[in-house]
């Protein structure tokens, strides 16, 4: 998911997600097994994953929330 200067990516277990196109596990609240957060203005080559950096926790949480909203909307 991209939003202006940010790019957020999350990955789920294919086994838990039943290998479906629509992420059923995501819709049901499963936590991602891996996340990436990039500041595209400062890091256009996406070399510095900020998802684990506590300084970006609010930005990460906002993108988690919006991504979840989009997944649910898509599934409807």
PDB file of N, CA, C and O in Angstrom:
ATOM      1  N   UNK A   1       0.848  -1.154   0.000  1.00  0.00           N
ATOM      2  CA  UNK A   1       0.000   0.000   0.000  1.00  0.00           C
ATOM      3  C   UNK A   1       0.899   1.223   0.000  1.00  0.00           C
ATOM      4  O   UNK A   1       1.865   1.280   0.756  1.00  0.00           O
ATOM      5  N   UNK A   2       0.565   2.177  -0.861  1.00  0.00           N
ATOM      6  CA  UNK A   2       1.322   3.422  -0.920  1.00  0.00           C
ATOM      7  C   UNK A   2       0.430   4.578  -0.504  1.00  0.00           C
ATOM      8  O   UNK A   2      -0.753   4.604  -0.817  1.00  0.00           O
ATOM      9  N   UNK A   3       1.050   5.516   0.188  1.00  0.00           N
ATOM     10  CA  UNK A   3       0.333   6.728   0.581  1.00  0.00           C
ATOM     11  C   UNK A   3       1.328   7.881   0.593  1.00  0.00           C
ATOM     12  O   UNK A   3       2.072   8.046   1.547  1.00  0.00           O
ATOM     13  N   UNK A   4       1.360   8.636  -0.457  1.00  0.00           N
ATOM     14  CA  UNK A   4       2.291   9.754  -0.516  1.00  0.00           C
ATOM     15  C   UNK A   4       3.734   9.307  -0.418  1.00  0.00           C
ATOM     16  O   UNK A   4       4.218   8.592  -1.279  1.00  0.00           O
ATOM     17  N   UNK A   5       4.377   9.667   0.670  1.00  0.00           N
ATOM     18  CA  UNK A   5       5.797   9.346   0.820  1.00  0.00           C
ATOM     19  C   UNK A   5       6.056   7.969   1.404  1.00  0.00           C
ATOM     20  O   UNK A   5       7.211   7.554   1.516  1.00  0.00           O
ATOM     21  N   UNK A   6       5.019   7.213   1.779  1.00  0.00           N
ATOM     22  CA  UNK A   6       5.203   5.938   2.465  1.00  0.00           C
ATOM     23  C   UNK A   6       4.744   4.757   1.629  1.00  0.00           C
ATOM     24  O   UNK A   6       3.796   4.847   0.860  1.00  0.00           O
ATOM     25  N   UNK A   7       5.421   3.622   1.843  1.00  0.00           N
ATOM     26  CA  UNK A   7       5.018   2.352   1.243  1.00  0.00           C
ATOM     27  C   UNK A   7       5.009   1.307   2.357  1.00  0.00           C
ATOM     28  O   UNK A   7       6.003   1.141   3.078  1.00  0.00           O
ATOM     29  N   UNK A   8       3.882   0.608   2.494  1.00  0.00           N
ATOM     30  CA  UNK A   8       3.714  -0.402   3.539  1.00  0.00           C
ATOM     31  C   UNK A   8       3.396  -1.733   2.867  1.00  0.00           C
ATOM     32  O   UNK A   8       2.547  -1.814   1.975  1.00  0.00           O
ATOM     33  N   UNK A   9       4.081  -2.774   3.306  1.00  0.00           N
ATOM     34  CA  UNK A   9       3.895  -4.122   2.769  1.00  0.00           C
ATOM     35  C   UNK A   9       3.773  -5.076   3.946  1.00  0.00           C
ATOM     36  O   UNK A   9       4.504  -4.957   4.933  1.00  0.00           O
ATOM     37  N   UNK A  10       2.848  -6.010   3.847  1.00  0.00           N
ATOM     38  CA  UNK A  10       2.748  -7.035   4.893  1.00  0.00           C
ATOM     39  C   UNK A  10       2.605  -8.402   4.250  1.00  0.00           C
ATOM     40  O   UNK A  10       2.023  -8.548   3.183  1.00  0.00           O
ATOM     41  N   UNK A  11       3.140  -9.395   4.927  1.00  0.00           N
ATOM     42  CA  UNK A  11       3.168 -10.762   4.416  1.00  0.00           C
ATOM     43  C   UNK A  11       2.500 -11.680   5.438  1.00  0.00           C
ATOM     44  O   UNK A  11       2.711 -11.535   6.640  1.00  0.00           O
ATOM     45  N   UNK A  12       1.748 -12.623   4.911  1.00  0.00           N
ATOM     46  CA  UNK A  12       1.064 -13.605   5.747  1.00  0.00           C
ATOM     47  C   UNK A  12       1.526 -15.002   5.383  1.00  0.00           C
ATOM     48  O   UNK A  12       2.016 -15.241   4.281  1.00  0.00           O
ATOM     49  N   UNK A  13       1.312 -15.919   6.290  1.00  0.00           N
ATOM     50  CA  UNK A  13       1.614 -17.322   6.046  1.00  0.00           C
ATOM     51  C   UNK A  13       0.679 -17.847   4.963  1.00  0.00           C
ATOM     52  O   UNK A  13      -0.537 -17.765   5.093  1.00  0.00           O
ATOM     53  N   UNK A  14       1.242 -18.386   3.888  1.00  0.00           N
ATOM     54  CA  UNK A  14       0.398 -18.947   2.824  1.00  0.00           C
ATOM     55  C   UNK A  14      -0.415 -20.128   3.339  1.00  0.00           C
ATOM     56  O   UNK A  14      -1.540 -20.343   2.916  1.00  0.00           O
ATOM     57  N   UNK A  15       0.141 -20.877   4.243  1.00  0.00           N
ATOM     58  CA  UNK A  15      -0.581 -22.014   4.797  1.00  0.00           C
ATOM     59  C   UNK A  15      -1.819 -21.540   5.558  1.00  0.00           C
ATOM     60  O   UNK A  15      -2.915 -22.054   5.372  1.00  0.00           O
ATOM     61  N   UNK A  16      -1.659 -20.527   6.399  1.00  0.00           N
ATOM     62  CA  UNK A  16      -2.784 -20.007   7.160  1.00  0.00           C
ATOM     63  C   UNK A  16      -3.767 -19.266   6.267  1.00  0.00           C
ATOM     64  O   UNK A  16      -4.957 -19.203   6.546  1.00  0.00           O
ATOM     65  N   UNK A  17      -3.285 -18.693   5.199  1.00  0.00           N
ATOM     66  CA  UNK A  17      -4.115 -17.907   4.296  1.00  0.00           C
ATOM     67  C   UNK A  17      -4.811 -18.782   3.257  1.00  0.00           C
ATOM     68  O   UNK A  17      -5.534 -18.297   2.412  1.00  0.00           O
ATOM     69  N   UNK A  18      -4.562 -20.061   3.289  1.00  0.00           N
ATOM     70  CA  UNK A  18      -5.174 -21.036   2.395  1.00  0.00           C
ATOM     71  C   UNK A  18      -4.886 -20.743   0.919  1.00  0.00           C
ATOM     72  O   UNK A  18      -5.628 -21.122   0.030  1.00  0.00           O
ATOM     73  N   UNK A  19      -3.809 -20.012   0.674  1.00  0.00           N
ATOM     74  CA  UNK A  19      -3.327 -19.712  -0.671  1.00  0.00           C
ATOM     75  C   UNK A  19      -4.403 -19.077  -1.553  1.00  0.00           C
ATOM     76  O   UNK A  19      -4.442 -19.261  -2.753  1.00  0.00           O
ATOM     77  N   UNK A  20      -5.292 -18.304  -0.964  1.00  0.00           N
ATOM     78  CA  UNK A  20      -6.329 -17.614  -1.724  1.00  0.00           C
ATOM     79  C   UNK A  20      -5.821 -16.252  -2.160  1.00  0.00           C
ATOM     80  O   UNK A  20      -4.966 -15.655  -1.524  1.00  0.00           O
ATOM     81  N   UNK A  21      -6.393 -15.731  -3.235  1.00  0.00           N
ATOM     82  CA  UNK A  21      -6.028 -14.388  -3.697  1.00  0.00           C
ATOM     83  C   UNK A  21      -6.422 -13.357  -2.651  1.00  0.00           C
ATOM     84  O   UNK A  21      -5.647 -12.511  -2.279  1.00  0.00           O
ATOM     85  N   UNK A  22      -7.667 -13.408  -2.201  1.00  0.00           N
ATOM     86  CA  UNK A  22      -8.077 -12.499  -1.134  1.00  0.00           C
ATOM     87  C   UNK A  22      -7.566 -13.043   0.182  1.00  0.00           C
ATOM     88  O   UNK A  22      -7.802 -14.199   0.520  1.00  0.00           O
ATOM     89  N   UNK A  23      -6.873 -12.243   0.943  1.00  0.00           N
ATOM     90  CA  UNK A  23      -6.226 -12.732   2.173  1.00  0.00           C
ATOM     91  C   UNK A  23      -7.227 -12.996   3.298  1.00  0.00           C
ATOM     92  O   UNK A  23      -7.483 -12.153   4.137  1.00  0.00           O
ATOM     93  N   UNK A  24      -7.803 -14.168   3.283  1.00  0.00           N
ATOM     94  CA  UNK A  24      -8.791 -14.554   4.291  1.00  0.00           C
ATOM     95  C   UNK A  24      -8.226 -14.421   5.699  1.00  0.00           C
ATOM     96  O   UNK A  24      -8.899 -13.964   6.604  1.00  0.00           O
ATOM     97  N   UNK A  25      -6.983 -14.820   5.875  1.00  0.00           N
ATOM     98  CA  UNK A  25      -6.368 -14.712   7.196  1.00  0.00           C
ATOM     99  C   UNK A  25      -6.305 -13.256   7.635  1.00  0.00           C
ATOM    100  O   UNK A  25      -6.558 -12.929   8.788  1.00  0.00           O
ATOM    101  N   UNK A  26      -5.993 -12.381   6.709  1.00  0.00           N
ATOM    102  CA  UNK A  26      -5.919 -10.956   7.020  1.00  0.00           C
ATOM    103  C   UNK A  26      -7.282 -10.425   7.439  1.00  0.00           C
ATOM    104  O   UNK A  26      -7.407  -9.678   8.401  1.00  0.00           O
ATOM    105  N   UNK A  27      -8.314 -10.801   6.718  1.00  0.00           N
ATOM    106  CA  UNK A  27      -9.665 -10.347   7.033  1.00  0.00           C
ATOM    107  C   UNK A  27     -10.077 -10.812   8.421  1.00  0.00           C
ATOM    108  O   UNK A  27     -10.743 -10.098   9.165  1.00  0.00           O
ATOM    109  N   UNK A  28      -9.651 -11.997   8.801  1.00  0.00           N
ATOM    110  CA  UNK A  28     -10.019 -12.568  10.088  1.00  0.00           C
ATOM    111  C   UNK A  28      -9.091 -12.147  11.224  1.00  0.00           C
ATOM    112  O   UNK A  28      -9.178 -12.672  12.310  1.00  0.00           O
ATOM    113  N   UNK A  29      -8.197 -11.205  10.966  1.00  0.00           N
ATOM    114  CA  UNK A  29      -7.393 -10.640  12.043  1.00  0.00           C
ATOM    115  C   UNK A  29      -6.045 -11.284  12.296  1.00  0.00           C
ATOM    116  O   UNK A  29      -5.393 -10.955  13.272  1.00  0.00           O
ATOM    117  N   UNK A  30      -5.623 -12.185  11.439  1.00  0.00           N
ATOM    118  CA  UNK A  30      -4.303 -12.783  11.635  1.00  0.00           C
ATOM    119  C   UNK A  30      -3.229 -11.702  11.507  1.00  0.00           C
ATOM    120  O   UNK A  30      -3.311 -10.813  10.662  1.00  0.00           O
ATOM    121  N   UNK A  31      -2.231 -11.780  12.345  1.00  0.00           N
ATOM    122  CA  UNK A  31      -1.125 -10.835  12.297  1.00  0.00           C
ATOM    123  C   UNK A  31      -0.159 -11.234  11.190  1.00  0.00           C
ATOM    124  O   UNK A  31       0.100 -12.412  10.968  1.00  0.00           O
ATOM    125  N   UNK A  32       0.388 -10.255  10.483  1.00  0.00           N
ATOM    126  CA  UNK A  32       1.360 -10.582   9.439  1.00  0.00           C
ATOM    127  C   UNK A  32       2.608 -11.219  10.034  1.00  0.00           C
ATOM    128  O   UNK A  32       2.976 -10.940  11.175  1.00  0.00           O
ATOM    129  N   UNK A  33       3.253 -12.065   9.247  1.00  0.00           N
ATOM    130  CA  UNK A  33       4.491 -12.688   9.713  1.00  0.00           C
ATOM    131  C   UNK A  33       5.694 -11.781   9.444  1.00  0.00           C
ATOM    132  O   UNK A  33       6.746 -11.972  10.045  1.00  0.00           O
ATOM    133  N   UNK A  34       5.518 -10.792   8.562  1.00  0.00           N
ATOM    134  CA  UNK A  34       6.597  -9.861   8.251  1.00  0.00           C
ATOM    135  C   UNK A  34       5.989  -8.585   7.683  1.00  0.00           C
ATOM    136  O   UNK A  34       4.995  -8.646   6.954  1.00  0.00           O
ATOM    137  N   UNK A  35       6.592  -7.442   8.025  1.00  0.00           N
ATOM    138  CA  UNK A  35       6.111  -6.162   7.517  1.00  0.00           C
ATOM    139  C   UNK A  35       7.290  -5.323   7.035  1.00  0.00           C
ATOM    140  O   UNK A  35       8.410  -5.466   7.538  1.00  0.00           O
ATOM    141  N   UNK A  36       6.997  -4.446   6.080  1.00  0.00           N
ATOM    142  CA  UNK A  36       7.987  -3.497   5.602  1.00  0.00           C
ATOM    143  C   UNK A  36       7.350  -2.113   5.555  1.00  0.00           C
ATOM    144  O   UNK A  36       6.170  -1.987   5.207  1.00  0.00           O
ATOM    145  N   UNK A  37       8.116  -1.101   5.899  1.00  0.00           N
ATOM    146  CA  UNK A  37       7.673   0.288   5.836  1.00  0.00           C
ATOM    147  C   UNK A  37       8.836   1.113   5.306  1.00  0.00           C
ATOM    148  O   UNK A  37       9.924   1.097   5.879  1.00  0.00           O
ATOM    149  N   UNK A  38       8.594   1.797   4.189  1.00  0.00           N
ATOM    150  CA  UNK A  38       9.639   2.595   3.556  1.00  0.00           C
ATOM    151  C   UNK A  38       9.191   4.030   3.392  1.00  0.00           C
ATOM    152  O   UNK A  38       8.046   4.294   3.025  1.00  0.00           O
ATOM    153  N   UNK A  39      10.111   4.952   3.647  1.00  0.00           N
ATOM    154  CA  UNK A  39       9.895   6.351   3.345  1.00  0.00           C
ATOM    155  C   UNK A  39      10.447   6.578   1.942  1.00  0.00           C
ATOM    156  O   UNK A  39      11.661   6.606   1.738  1.00  0.00           O
ATOM    157  N   UNK A  40       9.559   6.714   0.971  1.00  0.00           N
ATOM    158  CA  UNK A  40       9.976   6.772  -0.425  1.00  0.00           C
ATOM    159  C   UNK A  40      10.695   8.063  -0.786  1.00  0.00           C
ATOM    160  O   UNK A  40      11.466   8.084  -1.747  1.00  0.00           O
ATOM    161  N   UNK A  41      10.472   9.123  -0.034  1.00  0.00           N
ATOM    162  CA  UNK A  41      11.192  10.374  -0.304  1.00  0.00           C
ATOM    163  C   UNK A  41      12.649  10.263   0.126  1.00  0.00           C
ATOM    164  O   UNK A  41      13.551  10.672  -0.593  1.00  0.00           O
ATOM    165  N   UNK A  42      12.882   9.698   1.313  1.00  0.00           N
ATOM    166  CA  UNK A  42      14.237   9.565   1.844  1.00  0.00           C
ATOM    167  C   UNK A  42      14.951   8.313   1.344  1.00  0.00           C
ATOM    168  O   UNK A  42      16.184   8.245   1.380  1.00  0.00           O
ATOM    169  N   UNK A  43      14.190   7.330   0.926  1.00  0.00           N
ATOM    170  CA  UNK A  43      14.735   6.022   0.563  1.00  0.00           C
ATOM    171  C   UNK A  43      14.011   5.483  -0.678  1.00  0.00           C
ATOM    172  O   UNK A  43      13.283   4.507  -0.612  1.00  0.00           O
ATOM    173  N   UNK A  44      14.191   6.121  -1.837  1.00  0.00           N
ATOM    174  CA  UNK A  44      13.447   5.718  -3.036  1.00  0.00           C
ATOM    175  C   UNK A  44      13.772   4.303  -3.520  1.00  0.00           C
ATOM    176  O   UNK A  44      12.963   3.688  -4.216  1.00  0.00           O
ATOM    177  N   UNK A  45      14.913   3.763  -3.121  1.00  0.00           N
ATOM    178  CA  UNK A  45      15.283   2.402  -3.521  1.00  0.00           C
ATOM    179  C   UNK A  45      14.832   1.351  -2.514  1.00  0.00           C
ATOM    180  O   UNK A  45      15.169   0.176  -2.651  1.00  0.00           O
ATOM    181  N   UNK A  46      14.126   1.785  -1.500  1.00  0.00           N
ATOM    182  CA  UNK A  46      13.558   0.884  -0.479  1.00  0.00           C
ATOM    183  C   UNK A  46      14.611  -0.026   0.133  1.00  0.00           C
ATOM    184  O   UNK A  46      14.463  -1.241   0.196  1.00  0.00           O
ATOM    185  N   UNK A  47      15.647   0.576   0.651  1.00  0.00           N
ATOM    186  CA  UNK A  47      16.745  -0.168   1.261  1.00  0.00           C
ATOM    187  C   UNK A  47      16.654  -0.230   2.785  1.00  0.00           C
ATOM    188  O   UNK A  47      17.272  -1.089   3.401  1.00  0.00           O
ATOM    189  N   UNK A  48      15.894   0.698   3.398  1.00  0.00           N
ATOM    190  CA  UNK A  48      15.855   0.806   4.852  1.00  0.00           C
ATOM    191  C   UNK A  48      14.438   0.547   5.368  1.00  0.00           C
ATOM    192  O   UNK A  48      13.599   1.438   5.358  1.00  0.00           O
ATOM    193  N   UNK A  49      14.191  -0.673   5.814  1.00  0.00           N
ATOM    194  CA  UNK A  49      12.884  -1.054   6.337  1.00  0.00           C
ATOM    195  C   UNK A  49      12.707  -0.442   7.730  1.00  0.00           C
ATOM    196  O   UNK A  49      13.435  -0.772   8.662  1.00  0.00           O
ATOM    197  N   UNK A  50      11.719   0.437   7.862  1.00  0.00           N
ATOM    198  CA  UNK A  50      11.494   1.152   9.115  1.00  0.00           C
ATOM    199  C   UNK A  50      10.436   0.494  10.006  1.00  0.00           C
ATOM    200  O   UNK A  50      10.112   1.026  11.061  1.00  0.00           O
ATOM    201  N   UNK A  51       9.914  -0.641   9.612  1.00  0.00           N
ATOM    202  CA  UNK A  51       8.807  -1.272  10.345  1.00  0.00           C
ATOM    203  C   UNK A  51       9.168  -1.618  11.790  1.00  0.00           C
ATOM    204  O   UNK A  51       8.305  -1.581  12.665  1.00  0.00           O
ATOM    205  N   UNK A  52      10.412  -1.920  12.058  1.00  0.00           N
ATOM    206  CA  UNK A  52      10.830  -2.293  13.409  1.00  0.00           C
ATOM    207  C   UNK A  52      11.382  -1.117  14.207  1.00  0.00           C
ATOM    208  O   UNK A  52      11.737  -1.263  15.376  1.00  0.00           O
ATOM    209  N   UNK A  53      11.448   0.036  13.586  1.00  0.00           N
ATOM    210  CA  UNK A  53      12.001   1.227  14.235  1.00  0.00           C
ATOM    211  C   UNK A  53      10.916   1.897  15.086  1.00  0.00           C
ATOM    212  O   UNK A  53       9.899   2.336  14.554  1.00  0.00           O
ATOM    213  N   UNK A  54      11.108   1.998  16.395  1.00  0.00           N
ATOM    214  CA  UNK A  54      10.090   2.582  17.276  1.00  0.00           C
ATOM    215  C   UNK A  54       9.727   4.026  16.938  1.00  0.00           C
ATOM    216  O   UNK A  54       8.627   4.474  17.246  1.00  0.00           O
ATOM    217  N   UNK A  55      10.609   4.742  16.285  1.00  0.00           N
ATOM    218  CA  UNK A  55      10.326   6.124  15.902  1.00  0.00           C
ATOM    219  C   UNK A  55       9.176   6.227  14.897  1.00  0.00           C
ATOM    220  O   UNK A  55       8.547   7.280  14.785  1.00  0.00           O
ATOM    221  N   UNK A  56       8.906   5.158  14.198  1.00  0.00           N
ATOM    222  CA  UNK A  56       7.891   5.160  13.145  1.00  0.00           C
ATOM    223  C   UNK A  56       6.657   4.340  13.520  1.00  0.00           C
ATOM    224  O   UNK A  56       5.853   3.991  12.664  1.00  0.00           O
ATOM    225  N   UNK A  57       6.500   4.059  14.811  1.00  0.00           N
ATOM    226  CA  UNK A  57       5.399   3.215  15.268  1.00  0.00           C
ATOM    227  C   UNK A  57       4.027   3.802  14.899  1.00  0.00           C
ATOM    228  O   UNK A  57       3.143   3.073  14.453  1.00  0.00           O
ATOM    229  N   UNK A  58       3.837   5.100  15.068  1.00  0.00           N
ATOM    230  CA  UNK A  58       2.544   5.719  14.741  1.00  0.00           C
ATOM    231  C   UNK A  58       2.247   5.614  13.254  1.00  0.00           C
ATOM    232  O   UNK A  58       1.111   5.319  12.864  1.00  0.00           O
ATOM    233  N   UNK A  59       3.238   5.850  12.423  1.00  0.00           N
ATOM    234  CA  UNK A  59       3.062   5.750  10.977  1.00  0.00           C
ATOM    235  C   UNK A  59       2.758   4.310  10.595  1.00  0.00           C
ATOM    236  O   UNK A  59       1.856   4.033   9.799  1.00  0.00           O
ATOM    237  N   UNK A  60       3.485   3.366  11.179  1.00  0.00           N
ATOM    238  CA  UNK A  60       3.251   1.950  10.915  1.00  0.00           C
ATOM    239  C   UNK A  60       1.834   1.560  11.320  1.00  0.00           C
ATOM    240  O   UNK A  60       1.120   0.908  10.548  1.00  0.00           O
ATOM    241  N   UNK A  61       1.399   1.960  12.500  1.00  0.00           N
ATOM    242  CA  UNK A  61       0.048   1.609  12.950  1.00  0.00           C
ATOM    243  C   UNK A  61      -1.029   2.219  12.065  1.00  0.00           C
ATOM    244  O   UNK A  61      -2.049   1.575  11.789  1.00  0.00           O
ATOM    245  N   UNK A  62      -0.823   3.434  11.597  1.00  0.00           N
ATOM    246  CA  UNK A  62      -1.792   4.063  10.699  1.00  0.00           C
ATOM    247  C   UNK A  62      -1.884   3.292   9.386  1.00  0.00           C
ATOM    248  O   UNK A  62      -2.985   3.083   8.855  1.00  0.00           O
ATOM    249  N   UNK A  63      -0.758   2.825   8.881  1.00  0.00           N
ATOM    250  CA  UNK A  63      -0.767   2.056   7.633  1.00  0.00           C
ATOM    251  C   UNK A  63      -1.331   0.656   7.836  1.00  0.00           C
ATOM    252  O   UNK A  63      -2.006   0.138   6.954  1.00  0.00           O
ATOM    253  N   UNK A  64      -1.083   0.061   8.971  1.00  0.00           N
ATOM    254  CA  UNK A  64      -1.709  -1.230   9.285  1.00  0.00           C
ATOM    255  C   UNK A  64      -3.222  -1.104   9.260  1.00  0.00           C
ATOM    256  O   UNK A  64      -3.923  -1.928   8.662  1.00  0.00           O
ATOM    257  N   UNK A  65      -3.715  -0.074   9.918  1.00  0.00           N
ATOM    258  CA  UNK A  65      -5.157   0.143  10.002  1.00  0.00           C
ATOM    259  C   UNK A  65      -5.759   0.376   8.620  1.00  0.00           C
ATOM    260  O   UNK A  65      -6.760  -0.242   8.257  1.00  0.00           O
ATOM    261  N   UNK A  66      -5.140   1.260   7.837  1.00  0.00           N
ATOM    262  CA  UNK A  66      -5.683   1.565   6.511  1.00  0.00           C
ATOM    263  C   UNK A  66      -5.617   0.363   5.590  1.00  0.00           C
ATOM    264  O   UNK A  66      -6.548   0.088   4.832  1.00  0.00           O
ATOM    265  N   UNK A  67      -4.543  -0.388   5.653  1.00  0.00           N
ATOM    266  CA  UNK A  67      -4.412  -1.584   4.825  1.00  0.00           C
ATOM    267  C   UNK A  67      -5.503  -2.595   5.175  1.00  0.00           C
ATOM    268  O   UNK A  67      -6.122  -3.179   4.292  1.00  0.00           O
ATOM    269  N   UNK A  68      -5.772  -2.759   6.455  1.00  0.00           N
ATOM    270  CA  UNK A  68      -6.818  -3.681   6.887  1.00  0.00           C
ATOM    271  C   UNK A  68      -8.180  -3.215   6.379  1.00  0.00           C
ATOM    272  O   UNK A  68      -8.993  -4.022   5.928  1.00  0.00           O
ATOM    273  N   UNK A  69      -8.438  -1.919   6.426  1.00  0.00           N
ATOM    274  CA  UNK A  69      -9.698  -1.379   5.910  1.00  0.00           C
ATOM    275  C   UNK A  69      -9.842  -1.676   4.420  1.00  0.00           C
ATOM    276  O   UNK A  69     -10.916  -2.082   3.964  1.00  0.00           O
ATOM    277  N   UNK A  70      -8.760  -1.513   3.672  1.00  0.00           N
ATOM    278  CA  UNK A  70      -8.808  -1.776   2.240  1.00  0.00           C
ATOM    279  C   UNK A  70      -9.049  -3.246   1.930  1.00  0.00           C
ATOM    280  O   UNK A  70      -9.790  -3.587   1.009  1.00  0.00           O
ATOM    281  N   UNK A  71      -8.428  -4.133   2.698  1.00  0.00           N
ATOM    282  CA  UNK A  71      -8.615  -5.575   2.493  1.00  0.00           C
ATOM    283  C   UNK A  71     -10.076  -5.946   2.734  1.00  0.00           C
ATOM    284  O   UNK A  71     -10.664  -6.693   1.945  1.00  0.00           O
ATOM    285  N   UNK A  72     -10.657  -5.436   3.785  1.00  0.00           N
ATOM    286  CA  UNK A  72     -12.051  -5.752   4.096  1.00  0.00           C
ATOM    287  C   UNK A  72     -12.968  -5.198   2.998  1.00  0.00           C
ATOM    288  O   UNK A  72     -13.888  -5.877   2.554  1.00  0.00           O
ATOM    289  N   UNK A  73     -12.697  -3.970   2.558  1.00  0.00           N
ATOM    290  CA  UNK A  73     -13.496  -3.383   1.471  1.00  0.00           C
ATOM    291  C   UNK A  73     -13.406  -4.228   0.199  1.00  0.00           C
ATOM    292  O   UNK A  73     -14.415  -4.447  -0.479  1.00  0.00           O
ATOM    293  N   UNK A  74     -12.228  -4.682  -0.133  1.00  0.00           N
ATOM    294  CA  UNK A  74     -12.015  -5.486  -1.330  1.00  0.00           C
ATOM    295  C   UNK A  74     -12.789  -6.805  -1.271  1.00  0.00           C
ATOM    296  O   UNK A  74     -13.292  -7.287  -2.279  1.00  0.00           O
ATOM    297  N   UNK A  75     -12.885  -7.368  -0.092  1.00  0.00           N
ATOM    298  CA  UNK A  75     -13.528  -8.673   0.065  1.00  0.00           C
ATOM    299  C   UNK A  75     -15.053  -8.585   0.000  1.00  0.00           C
ATOM    300  O   UNK A  75     -15.715  -9.613  -0.145  1.00  0.00           O
ATOM    301  N   UNK A  76     -15.593  -7.408   0.109  1.00  0.00           N
ATOM    302  CA  UNK A  76     -17.052  -7.293   0.130  1.00  0.00           C
ATOM    303  C   UNK A  76     -17.647  -7.406  -1.242  1.00  0.00           C
ATOM    304  O   UNK A  76     -17.181  -7.123  -2.229  1.00  0.00           O
TER     305      UNK A  76
END
